[in-house]
Amino acid sequence: MRKIIFYCTIFIMAGSLFLRSCQKEQFQLENLSDEIEIQTDLVAPLIYGSMGMAELVAEFDSSGYVGEFEDGLLFLTYSDTLVNVKVDTLDLVIDGLYNEIYFDTDVSEDPDFITSIPGDTIHFLKSQHFGFETSGDNRMDSIVFKGGELLTEIESTFEHTGFLTISSMNILDGNRNPYSYTVQISSSTGDFTWAESLDLDGYFLGTQQQGDSSVFRMDYDLALINSGNPVIPGDFCDINSNFLDLGFYSLFGKVDPSEVVTESGELDIPIYADFPELSHLKLADPRISIFTESSLGIPFELTLESVIATAEDGSTETLELYEGHPFIIPAPAIDMVGETAYGEFYINNQTSNIQDLLNIAPYTLSYTASGDIGSQSQNHFLLDTSRFLSEMEFLLPLDLAFTEYSLADTLEFALGEDGIDTSLIKNVVINLSILNELPIELGFQVYLLDPSYAVLDSLLNGDPVFLASSEVDSEGKLLQASETSQSIDFPAEKLGVLEETEYLWIEARLVTAESGGQFVKFYSDYTLDFEISFNAEIRINNREL
């Protein structure tokens, strides 16, 4: 206790002596230097944050190609139309059916008419089959017309009046009454002509199959009233029937799918143009999905042929399908008229060589798609509203690998008019600390170039691993995040080099985990945590300000 009191006493006495010595007569203040120099270190955090994989993707995905599976695995996707057929744009019904019925010697040589007396009515009957020619095994059982007309033209040179009745049990009107029409032949001078058009919209036509044609019968009853005039050789009654501008609301029978679904084309795959770095990747599980919608009452087999992918450099790869092809397209059954059937078909590593096809990073895909009846049902129907739509979706899960992907870019650089005062700033160190869950290693270097593009210096020492990859398991999933620390040193001499720098040449090298030797997966919950701080050594002298 006594020692503490002693030391305190000594301290107080010394302080008193120092204060007294500061009196003007004892301490010459005018002789003190006015130069002040401070040397210190300034330490400050610049940035601290965390970015998730989903956020990183959102920064670069301006076209909306990126999606996410339920387990969080990210994927790229793009879809386009493969086939789009609307029945009302096809010519499936033969237009311009024409038939001619001719009465001549039937009348002049008929014994009943020869022995008749004026006023007697004699009937002459004829029947004629119209035919819709069909190719192969096609047939048309029935049709309900959409629009169209039946144009009938009559010319009679017989010098007798009478009636002509045209009818058909195969043609029914909207009320399902058989078609029948009677024309009065009102002239007995041998110069009778007549023409009339019947609107067929809503009429039903039923047919029977005869050979390669679907046929229907029309009946003609020519009734002549004996006027007492003779029948001159060469007299006739000519009836022309024309079915024009035929469409249909519904058609039942058997239709060759190749007459409905046949299409060739070329699809652009912009996903590779928008992401050119994909050309450096090897995809583990690329897929193509084909989705179909069909209201055609035609179950058929869809065949893809000559499917050729072409890359930007002109290299090609042809798709080979090992199984599950042709695709059996679902269709509404005969009791599902007006409904739509849906189908899904998948092309993957197990069913094709799609990995080889998409790993060339194709910009286009050419193809031919055609339908075939195969072993499917032989009873079909079509409506005017029927359509077949097929969409092709490219699905690229981010389950991939690349051994090395390099890129470089040159940027303009300028410090401004004032430059850097190296007398004030002696040294700057930027410290970077990263915790990375992404399975990517990044090598990074920045070169300082003068106006002639000569290299003055580099930003980093050597060729360091700027960002270490995370550790993954045998399935490419995250085991452990990597930790990387970097210090970028700017001593005074390098700060001086910056004043001479006109351009920055940036080189980056990317490689997936395990040196690209295995496929790795990218999940949306992977994060990249980072902290950036700087340490500046500053010298301040008041005479230099």
Coordinates of C-alpha atoms in Angstrom, one line a residue:
M1 CA 0.0 0.0 0.0
R2 CA 2.8 2.3 0.8
K3 CA 4.4 1.6 -2.7
I4 CA 1.2 2.7 -4.4
I5 CA 1.0 5.9 -2.5
F6 CA 4.7 6.6 -3.3
Y7 CA 4.3 6.1 -7.0
C8 CA 1.2 8.3 -7.1
T9 CA 3.1 11.1 -5.3
I10 CA 6.0 10.9 -7.8
F11 CA 3.5 11.1 -10.8
I12 CA 1.8 14.2 -9.4
M13 CA 5.1 15.9 -8.8
A14 CA 6.3 15.2 -12.3
G15 CA 3.2 16.5 -13.8
S16 CA 3.4 19.7 -11.9
L17 CA 7.0 20.3 -13.1
F18 CA 5.9 19.7 -16.8
L19 CA 3.1 22.3 -16.6
R20 CA 5.3 24.9 -15.0
S21 CA 7.9 24.4 -17.7
C22 CA 5.4 25.3 -20.4
Q23 CA 5.3 28.9 -19.3
K24 CA 6.6 31.3 -22.0
E25 CA 9.7 32.3 -20.2
Q26 CA 10.7 28.7 -19.8
F27 CA 9.5 27.1 -23.2
Q28 CA 10.0 28.8 -26.6
L29 CA 6.7 28.1 -28.5
E30 CA 7.7 30.3 -31.5
N31 CA 10.5 27.9 -32.3
L32 CA 8.2 24.9 -32.7
S33 CA 7.8 23.4 -36.3
D34 CA 4.4 23.9 -38.0
E35 CA 4.8 20.7 -40.1
I36 CA 2.4 17.9 -39.1
E37 CA 2.7 14.4 -40.6
I38 CA 0.3 11.6 -39.8
Q39 CA 0.9 8.0 -40.9
T40 CA -1.9 5.5 -40.1
D41 CA -3.8 2.4 -41.3
L42 CA -7.5 2.7 -42.3
V43 CA -9.4 -0.6 -42.2
A44 CA -13.1 -0.7 -43.3
P45 CA -15.6 -3.3 -44.6
L46 CA -16.8 -2.7 -48.1
I47 CA -19.4 -5.3 -48.8
Y48 CA -20.9 -8.2 -46.9
G49 CA -23.7 -10.4 -48.3
S50 CA -25.0 -13.6 -49.6
M51 CA -26.5 -14.6 -53.0
G52 CA -28.5 -17.7 -53.6
M53 CA -28.3 -19.8 -56.8
A54 CA -31.8 -18.7 -57.7
E55 CA -30.8 -15.0 -57.4
L56 CA -27.7 -15.6 -59.5
V57 CA -29.8 -17.3 -62.2
A58 CA -32.3 -14.4 -62.1
E59 CA -29.5 -11.9 -62.9
F60 CA -28.7 -13.7 -66.2
D61 CA -32.0 -15.3 -67.2
S62 CA -33.7 -12.5 -69.1
S63 CA -35.6 -15.0 -71.4
G64 CA -37.2 -17.1 -68.7
Y65 CA -35.5 -20.3 -69.6
V66 CA -34.8 -21.4 -66.1
G67 CA -37.1 -23.6 -64.0
E68 CA -36.9 -25.6 -60.8
F69 CA -37.9 -29.2 -60.0
E70 CA -39.7 -30.0 -56.7
D71 CA -36.4 -31.0 -55.1
G72 CA -34.8 -27.6 -56.0
L73 CA -32.7 -28.9 -58.9
L74 CA -32.5 -26.1 -61.6
F75 CA -33.1 -26.7 -65.3
L76 CA -33.2 -24.9 -68.6
T77 CA -36.2 -25.4 -70.8
Y78 CA -37.4 -24.3 -74.2
S79 CA -40.5 -25.4 -76.2
D80 CA -41.7 -25.0 -79.7
T81 CA -44.5 -26.3 -81.9
L82 CA -43.7 -29.5 -83.8
V83 CA -47.0 -30.1 -85.6
N84 CA -50.2 -28.0 -85.7
V85 CA -53.0 -29.2 -87.9
K86 CA -56.5 -27.8 -88.2
V87 CA -58.9 -30.0 -90.1
D88 CA -60.8 -27.0 -91.6
T89 CA -57.6 -26.1 -93.5
L90 CA -57.3 -29.4 -95.3
D91 CA -58.9 -30.6 -98.5
L92 CA -60.2 -34.0 -97.4
V93 CA -63.4 -34.1 -99.5
I94 CA -63.3 -34.2 -103.3
D95 CA -64.8 -31.0 -104.6
G96 CA -66.7 -30.7 -107.9
L97 CA -68.4 -34.1 -108.1
Y98 CA -70.2 -34.3 -111.4
N99 CA -72.6 -36.8 -113.0
E100 CA -74.7 -36.8 -116.1
I101 CA -77.9 -38.7 -116.8
Y102 CA -79.2 -39.0 -120.4
F103 CA -82.6 -40.0 -121.6
D104 CA -82.9 -40.5 -125.4
T105 CA -83.6 -43.9 -126.9
D106 CA -85.1 -44.8 -123.5
V107 CA -88.1 -42.8 -124.7
S108 CA -88.1 -43.1 -128.5
E109 CA -87.9 -46.9 -128.3
D110 CA -90.1 -47.5 -125.3
P111 CA -93.2 -49.6 -126.3
D112 CA -95.3 -48.0 -123.6
F113 CA -94.7 -44.5 -124.9
I114 CA -95.0 -45.6 -128.5
T115 CA -98.5 -47.1 -127.9
S116 CA -99.6 -44.2 -125.6
I117 CA -102.2 -41.7 -126.6
P118 CA -102.1 -37.9 -126.0
G119 CA -102.6 -37.2 -122.3
D120 CA -101.0 -40.4 -121.1
T121 CA -98.1 -40.1 -118.6
I122 CA -95.2 -42.5 -119.0
H123 CA -92.5 -42.8 -116.4
F124 CA -88.8 -43.4 -117.3
L125 CA -86.6 -44.4 -114.3
K126 CA -82.9 -44.3 -113.9
S127 CA -80.5 -44.6 -111.0
Q128 CA -76.9 -43.4 -110.9
H129 CA -74.1 -43.8 -108.3
F130 CA -71.8 -40.9 -107.4
G131 CA -68.4 -41.9 -106.1
F132 CA -66.0 -40.2 -103.7
E133 CA -62.7 -41.8 -104.7
T134 CA -60.5 -42.7 -101.7
S135 CA -56.9 -43.8 -101.7
G136 CA -55.7 -47.0 -100.2
D137 CA -58.0 -48.5 -97.6
N138 CA -59.7 -45.1 -96.9
R139 CA -63.4 -44.9 -96.9
M140 CA -66.1 -42.4 -96.2
D141 CA -69.1 -43.7 -94.4
S142 CA -71.0 -40.5 -93.9
I143 CA -70.6 -36.7 -94.0
V144 CA -72.5 -33.7 -92.7
F145 CA -71.9 -30.9 -95.2
K146 CA -70.6 -27.5 -94.2
G147 CA -71.6 -25.2 -97.0
G148 CA -71.5 -26.5 -100.5
E149 CA -74.2 -26.7 -103.1
L150 CA -75.9 -29.2 -105.4
L151 CA -76.2 -27.5 -108.8
T152 CA -78.7 -29.3 -111.1
E153 CA -79.1 -28.3 -114.8
I154 CA -81.8 -29.8 -117.1
E155 CA -82.3 -29.5 -120.9
S156 CA -85.1 -31.3 -122.7
T157 CA -85.7 -31.4 -126.5
F158 CA -88.7 -33.7 -126.2
E159 CA -91.8 -31.9 -127.5
H160 CA -93.8 -33.0 -124.5
T161 CA -94.4 -31.6 -121.1
G162 CA -93.9 -33.5 -117.9
F163 CA -92.1 -33.8 -114.6
L164 CA -88.6 -34.8 -113.5
T165 CA -88.2 -35.9 -109.9
I166 CA -84.6 -36.3 -108.5
S167 CA -84.3 -38.1 -105.2
S168 CA -81.8 -40.0 -103.0
M169 CA -82.3 -42.0 -99.8
N170 CA -78.6 -41.3 -99.1
I171 CA -79.0 -37.6 -98.8
L172 CA -81.0 -36.3 -95.8
D173 CA -81.9 -32.7 -95.0
G174 CA -81.4 -31.1 -91.5
N175 CA -84.6 -32.8 -90.3
R176 CA -83.4 -36.1 -91.6
N177 CA -85.9 -36.2 -94.5
P178 CA -84.6 -37.9 -97.7
Y179 CA -83.8 -35.5 -100.5
S180 CA -86.4 -35.2 -103.2
Y181 CA -87.1 -32.5 -105.7
T182 CA -89.5 -32.3 -108.7
V183 CA -89.1 -30.0 -111.7
Q184 CA -92.0 -29.3 -114.0
I185 CA -91.1 -29.5 -117.7
S186 CA -93.5 -26.8 -118.8
S187 CA -92.6 -26.6 -122.6
S188 CA -93.7 -28.9 -125.3
T189 CA -91.7 -27.1 -128.0
G190 CA -88.5 -29.0 -127.4
D191 CA -86.6 -26.0 -125.9
F192 CA -87.0 -26.5 -122.2
T193 CA -84.0 -25.6 -119.9
W194 CA -83.8 -25.2 -116.1
A195 CA -81.1 -24.8 -113.5
E196 CA -81.2 -24.5 -109.7
S197 CA -78.8 -24.7 -106.8
L198 CA -79.5 -26.4 -103.5
D199 CA -77.6 -25.2 -100.4
L200 CA -76.2 -28.3 -98.8
D201 CA -75.2 -26.8 -95.5
G202 CA -76.4 -29.2 -92.7
Y203 CA -77.3 -32.0 -95.1
F204 CA -76.3 -35.5 -94.3
L205 CA -74.8 -37.9 -96.9
G206 CA -74.4 -41.6 -96.2
T207 CA -72.3 -43.9 -98.5
Q208 CA -71.4 -47.5 -99.2
Q209 CA -68.0 -48.7 -100.2
Q210 CA -67.4 -50.0 -103.7
G211 CA -63.8 -50.9 -104.5
D212 CA -61.8 -47.7 -104.0
S213 CA -64.8 -45.5 -103.9
S214 CA -67.4 -44.4 -101.4
V215 CA -70.6 -44.2 -103.4
F216 CA -74.2 -43.0 -102.9
R217 CA -77.2 -43.4 -105.2
M218 CA -79.4 -40.8 -106.8
D219 CA -82.7 -41.7 -108.5
Y220 CA -84.3 -39.9 -111.5
D221 CA -87.9 -40.3 -112.5
L222 CA -88.7 -38.6 -115.8
A223 CA -92.5 -38.5 -116.4
L224 CA -93.5 -37.4 -119.9
I225 CA -97.1 -36.4 -120.8
N226 CA -97.8 -37.4 -124.4
S227 CA -98.6 -34.2 -126.2
G228 CA -99.4 -35.9 -129.5
N229 CA -96.1 -34.7 -131.0
P230 CA -93.8 -37.4 -132.4
V231 CA -90.5 -38.3 -130.7
I232 CA -87.9 -37.3 -133.2
P233 CA -84.7 -39.4 -133.3
G234 CA -82.0 -37.5 -131.4
D235 CA -84.4 -35.9 -128.9
F236 CA -83.1 -36.1 -125.3
C237 CA -83.4 -35.0 -121.8
D238 CA -80.0 -34.3 -120.2
I239 CA -79.6 -33.9 -116.4
N240 CA -76.3 -32.7 -115.0
S241 CA -75.7 -32.8 -111.2
N242 CA -72.7 -31.0 -109.7
F243 CA -71.6 -31.1 -106.0
L244 CA -69.5 -27.9 -105.5
D245 CA -67.5 -26.2 -102.7
L246 CA -67.9 -29.1 -100.3
G247 CA -66.8 -28.8 -96.7
F248 CA -67.9 -30.8 -93.7
Y249 CA -69.0 -30.4 -90.1
S250 CA -68.4 -34.1 -89.4
L251 CA -67.0 -37.0 -91.4
F252 CA -67.0 -40.7 -90.4
G253 CA -65.2 -43.5 -92.0
K254 CA -61.5 -44.4 -92.3
V255 CA -58.9 -41.7 -92.9
D256 CA -55.2 -42.3 -93.6
P257 CA -53.4 -40.2 -90.9
S258 CA -50.7 -39.3 -93.4
E259 CA -53.2 -37.2 -95.3
V260 CA -53.9 -35.3 -92.1
V261 CA -50.5 -35.3 -90.2
T262 CA -47.5 -34.8 -92.4
E263 CA -45.1 -32.0 -91.7
S264 CA -41.4 -31.2 -92.2
G265 CA -39.7 -28.2 -90.7
E266 CA -36.8 -26.7 -88.7
L267 CA -37.0 -25.6 -85.1
D268 CA -34.7 -22.8 -83.8
I269 CA -33.3 -23.6 -80.3
P270 CA -32.5 -20.1 -79.1
I271 CA -31.5 -21.3 -75.6
Y272 CA -28.1 -22.2 -77.0
A273 CA -27.7 -18.9 -78.8
D274 CA -28.6 -17.0 -75.6
F275 CA -26.3 -19.1 -73.5
P276 CA -23.3 -19.8 -75.7
E277 CA -21.4 -21.2 -72.7
L278 CA -23.6 -24.2 -72.9
S279 CA -21.4 -25.4 -75.8
H280 CA -18.7 -26.2 -73.3
L281 CA -20.9 -28.3 -71.1
K282 CA -21.6 -32.0 -71.0
L283 CA -25.1 -32.7 -69.9
A284 CA -25.8 -35.7 -67.8
D285 CA -29.6 -36.0 -68.3
P286 CA -30.9 -34.0 -71.3
R287 CA -34.5 -34.7 -72.2
I288 CA -37.0 -34.0 -74.9
S289 CA -40.7 -34.2 -74.1
I290 CA -43.4 -34.4 -76.7
F291 CA -46.9 -33.3 -75.7
T292 CA -49.9 -34.0 -77.9
E293 CA -53.5 -32.7 -78.0
S294 CA -55.8 -34.4 -80.4
S295 CA -59.5 -34.0 -81.1
L296 CA -59.0 -36.0 -84.3
G297 CA -61.0 -39.2 -84.0
I298 CA -58.0 -41.0 -85.5
P299 CA -55.7 -43.0 -83.3
F300 CA -52.5 -43.2 -85.1
E301 CA -48.7 -43.7 -84.8
L302 CA -46.6 -40.6 -85.1
T303 CA -43.1 -41.2 -86.6
L304 CA -40.2 -38.8 -86.4
E305 CA -37.7 -39.1 -89.1
S306 CA -34.5 -37.2 -90.2
V307 CA -34.2 -35.4 -86.9
I308 CA -30.9 -33.6 -87.3
A309 CA -29.4 -31.2 -84.9
T310 CA -27.0 -28.5 -86.3
A311 CA -24.6 -26.5 -84.2
E312 CA -23.3 -23.0 -84.9
D313 CA -20.1 -24.4 -86.4
G314 CA -22.1 -26.6 -88.8
S315 CA -21.5 -29.9 -87.1
T316 CA -24.5 -32.2 -87.0
E317 CA -25.9 -35.1 -85.0
T318 CA -28.9 -37.3 -86.0
L319 CA -31.3 -38.5 -83.4
E320 CA -31.6 -42.2 -83.0
L321 CA -34.6 -43.6 -81.2
Y322 CA -34.1 -47.0 -79.6
E323 CA -37.5 -47.7 -78.1
G324 CA -41.0 -46.3 -77.5
H325 CA -41.2 -45.1 -81.1
P326 CA -43.3 -44.6 -83.2
F327 CA -45.4 -42.7 -80.7
I328 CA -49.0 -44.1 -80.4
I329 CA -51.1 -40.9 -80.3
P330 CA -54.2 -41.1 -78.1
A331 CA -57.5 -40.1 -79.8
P332 CA -61.1 -39.6 -78.7
A333 CA -63.1 -42.8 -79.3
I334 CA -66.3 -42.8 -81.4
D335 CA -68.3 -42.0 -78.3
M336 CA -66.1 -39.0 -77.4
V337 CA -66.9 -36.8 -80.5
G338 CA -65.8 -33.3 -79.8
E339 CA -63.5 -34.2 -76.9
T340 CA -59.7 -33.9 -76.8
A341 CA -57.2 -36.7 -75.9
Y342 CA -53.8 -35.9 -74.5
G343 CA -50.5 -37.7 -74.8
E344 CA -47.0 -37.4 -73.4
F345 CA -43.8 -39.0 -74.8
Y346 CA -40.3 -38.8 -73.5
I347 CA -37.0 -39.0 -75.3
N348 CA -34.0 -39.5 -72.9
N349 CA -30.7 -41.3 -72.5
Q350 CA -32.5 -44.7 -72.1
T351 CA -34.6 -44.3 -75.3
S352 CA -32.2 -42.4 -77.6
N353 CA -28.8 -40.8 -78.2
I354 CA -30.1 -37.5 -77.1
Q355 CA -27.1 -36.8 -74.9
D356 CA -24.9 -36.9 -78.0
L357 CA -27.4 -34.8 -79.9
L358 CA -27.7 -31.9 -77.4
N359 CA -24.1 -31.9 -76.3
I360 CA -23.2 -30.3 -79.6
A361 CA -25.2 -27.3 -78.5
P362 CA -27.5 -27.2 -81.5
Y363 CA -28.9 -24.0 -82.8
T364 CA -31.5 -25.7 -85.1
L365 CA -33.3 -29.1 -85.3
S366 CA -34.8 -30.2 -88.6
Y367 CA -37.3 -33.0 -88.7
T368 CA -40.1 -34.8 -90.6
A369 CA -43.2 -35.9 -88.7
S370 CA -45.9 -38.2 -90.2
G371 CA -48.8 -40.2 -89.1
D372 CA -49.5 -43.9 -89.9
I373 CA -52.5 -46.0 -89.1
G374 CA -50.4 -48.9 -87.9
S375 CA -52.4 -51.4 -85.9
Q376 CA -54.8 -48.8 -84.6
S377 CA -58.6 -48.7 -85.0
Q378 CA -60.1 -48.5 -88.5
N379 CA -63.1 -46.5 -87.5
H380 CA -62.5 -42.8 -87.5
F381 CA -64.2 -39.4 -87.4
L382 CA -63.3 -35.8 -88.0
L383 CA -65.1 -32.6 -87.1
D384 CA -64.4 -29.2 -88.8
T385 CA -63.1 -28.1 -85.4
S386 CA -60.8 -31.1 -85.0
R387 CA -57.1 -30.4 -84.6
F388 CA -53.8 -32.0 -83.7
L389 CA -51.2 -30.1 -81.8
S390 CA -47.7 -31.5 -80.9
E391 CA -45.3 -29.5 -78.8
M392 CA -41.6 -30.4 -78.3
E393 CA -40.0 -29.3 -75.0
F394 CA -36.2 -29.3 -74.5
L395 CA -35.4 -29.9 -70.8
L396 CA -31.8 -29.6 -69.6
P397 CA -31.4 -30.3 -65.9
L398 CA -28.4 -28.5 -64.5
D399 CA -26.7 -31.8 -63.9
L400 CA -23.5 -31.2 -65.9
A401 CA -19.7 -31.1 -66.1
F402 CA -17.0 -29.2 -67.9
T403 CA -13.3 -29.8 -67.6
E404 CA -12.4 -26.3 -68.4
Y405 CA -14.1 -23.3 -69.8
S406 CA -12.2 -20.1 -70.5
L407 CA -13.3 -16.7 -71.4
A408 CA -11.6 -13.3 -71.8
D409 CA -12.7 -9.8 -72.3
T410 CA -11.0 -6.4 -72.6
L411 CA -12.5 -3.3 -70.9
E412 CA -11.5 0.4 -71.1
F413 CA -10.0 1.8 -67.9
A414 CA -9.4 5.3 -66.8
L415 CA -8.6 6.8 -63.4
G416 CA -9.8 10.3 -64.3
E417 CA -7.9 13.6 -64.6
D418 CA -6.6 13.7 -61.0
G419 CA -5.2 10.1 -61.0
I420 CA -3.9 8.6 -57.8
D421 CA -1.8 10.7 -55.3
T422 CA 0.8 8.0 -54.3
S423 CA 2.3 10.5 -51.8
L424 CA -0.9 10.3 -49.9
I425 CA -1.9 6.6 -50.3
K426 CA 1.1 4.3 -49.8
N427 CA -0.5 0.9 -50.0
V428 CA -4.0 -0.6 -50.5
V429 CA -5.0 -4.2 -49.7
I430 CA -8.4 -5.6 -50.7
N431 CA -9.4 -8.7 -48.7
L432 CA -11.9 -11.1 -50.1
S433 CA -13.4 -14.0 -48.1
I434 CA -15.9 -16.4 -49.8
L435 CA -17.9 -19.3 -48.5
N436 CA -19.1 -21.2 -51.7
E437 CA -21.7 -24.0 -52.0
L438 CA -21.6 -23.9 -55.8
P439 CA -19.7 -26.9 -57.4
I440 CA -17.6 -24.5 -59.6
E441 CA -14.0 -23.5 -59.4
L442 CA -13.1 -20.1 -60.8
G443 CA -9.5 -19.1 -61.8
F444 CA -9.3 -15.4 -62.4
Q445 CA -6.7 -12.8 -63.5
V446 CA -6.7 -9.2 -64.6
Y447 CA -3.9 -7.7 -66.7
L448 CA -3.2 -4.0 -66.9
L449 CA -2.6 -2.8 -70.4
D450 CA -1.1 0.4 -71.8
P451 CA -2.6 2.2 -74.8
S452 CA -0.8 -0.1 -77.2
Y453 CA -2.2 -3.2 -75.4
A454 CA 1.2 -4.1 -73.9
V455 CA 1.0 -5.8 -70.5
L456 CA 2.1 -3.6 -67.7
D457 CA 1.3 -5.8 -64.7
S458 CA -1.3 -8.2 -63.3
L459 CA -3.7 -7.6 -60.6
L460 CA -3.2 -10.9 -58.8
N461 CA 0.0 -12.8 -58.1
G462 CA 0.4 -15.9 -60.2
D463 CA -2.8 -17.6 -61.5
P464 CA -4.7 -18.2 -58.3
V465 CA -7.9 -20.1 -57.7
F466 CA -10.1 -17.1 -57.1
L467 CA -13.1 -19.2 -56.1
A468 CA -12.7 -22.9 -54.9
S469 CA -15.4 -25.4 -55.7
S470 CA -17.6 -27.0 -53.1
E471 CA -17.2 -30.7 -52.3
V472 CA -19.8 -33.0 -53.8
D473 CA -20.8 -36.6 -53.3
S474 CA -20.9 -39.4 -56.0
E475 CA -24.3 -38.1 -57.1
G476 CA -23.1 -34.6 -57.6
K477 CA -24.8 -33.2 -54.6
L478 CA -23.3 -30.8 -52.0
L479 CA -21.2 -32.3 -49.2
Q480 CA -19.3 -29.3 -47.9
A481 CA -18.9 -25.7 -48.9
S482 CA -15.5 -24.3 -49.8
E483 CA -13.8 -21.4 -48.1
T484 CA -11.5 -19.1 -50.0
S485 CA -9.6 -16.0 -48.9
Q486 CA -7.8 -13.7 -51.2
S487 CA -5.8 -10.5 -50.7
I488 CA -5.2 -8.1 -53.6
D489 CA -2.2 -5.9 -52.8
F490 CA -1.8 -2.5 -54.4
P491 CA 1.6 -1.1 -53.2
A492 CA 2.6 2.4 -54.3
E493 CA 4.4 1.2 -57.4
K494 CA 1.4 -0.7 -58.6
L495 CA -0.9 2.2 -57.9
G496 CA 1.4 4.2 -60.1
V497 CA 1.0 1.6 -62.9
L498 CA -2.7 2.2 -62.7
E499 CA -2.1 5.7 -64.0
E500 CA -0.6 4.3 -67.1
T501 CA -3.3 1.7 -67.6
E502 CA -5.7 2.2 -70.5
Y503 CA -7.3 -1.2 -70.7
L504 CA -8.1 -4.2 -68.4
W505 CA -7.7 -7.7 -69.9
I506 CA -9.8 -10.1 -67.9
E507 CA -9.3 -13.8 -68.1
A508 CA -11.4 -16.4 -66.3
R509 CA -11.3 -20.2 -66.2
L510 CA -14.2 -22.3 -65.0
V511 CA -14.2 -26.0 -64.1
T512 CA -16.8 -28.0 -62.2
A513 CA -16.0 -29.9 -59.0
E514 CA -13.6 -32.8 -59.1
S515 CA -11.8 -31.1 -62.0
G516 CA -14.8 -31.8 -64.2
G517 CA -14.4 -35.5 -63.8
Q518 CA -18.0 -36.1 -62.7
F519 CA -21.4 -34.6 -63.2
V520 CA -22.5 -32.1 -60.6
K521 CA -25.9 -30.7 -59.8
F522 CA -27.0 -27.1 -59.2
Y523 CA -29.8 -26.5 -56.7
S524 CA -31.7 -23.3 -56.0
D525 CA -30.8 -23.3 -52.3
Y526 CA -27.0 -23.2 -52.9
T527 CA -25.5 -19.9 -51.7
L528 CA -22.4 -17.8 -52.2
D529 CA -21.5 -15.8 -49.0
F530 CA -18.8 -13.1 -49.3
E531 CA -17.1 -10.4 -47.4
I532 CA -14.9 -7.7 -48.9
S533 CA -12.9 -5.3 -46.9
F534 CA -9.9 -3.0 -47.5
N535 CA -6.8 -1.8 -45.6
A536 CA -5.2 1.4 -46.7
E537 CA -1.9 2.8 -45.5
I538 CA -2.2 6.6 -45.5
R539 CA 0.4 9.3 -45.1
I540 CA -0.8 12.9 -44.6
N541 CA 1.6 15.9 -44.4
N542 CA 0.0 19.3 -44.0
R543 CA 2.7 20.9 -46.2
E544 CA 1.8 18.7 -49.1
L545 CA -1.9 19.4 -49.0

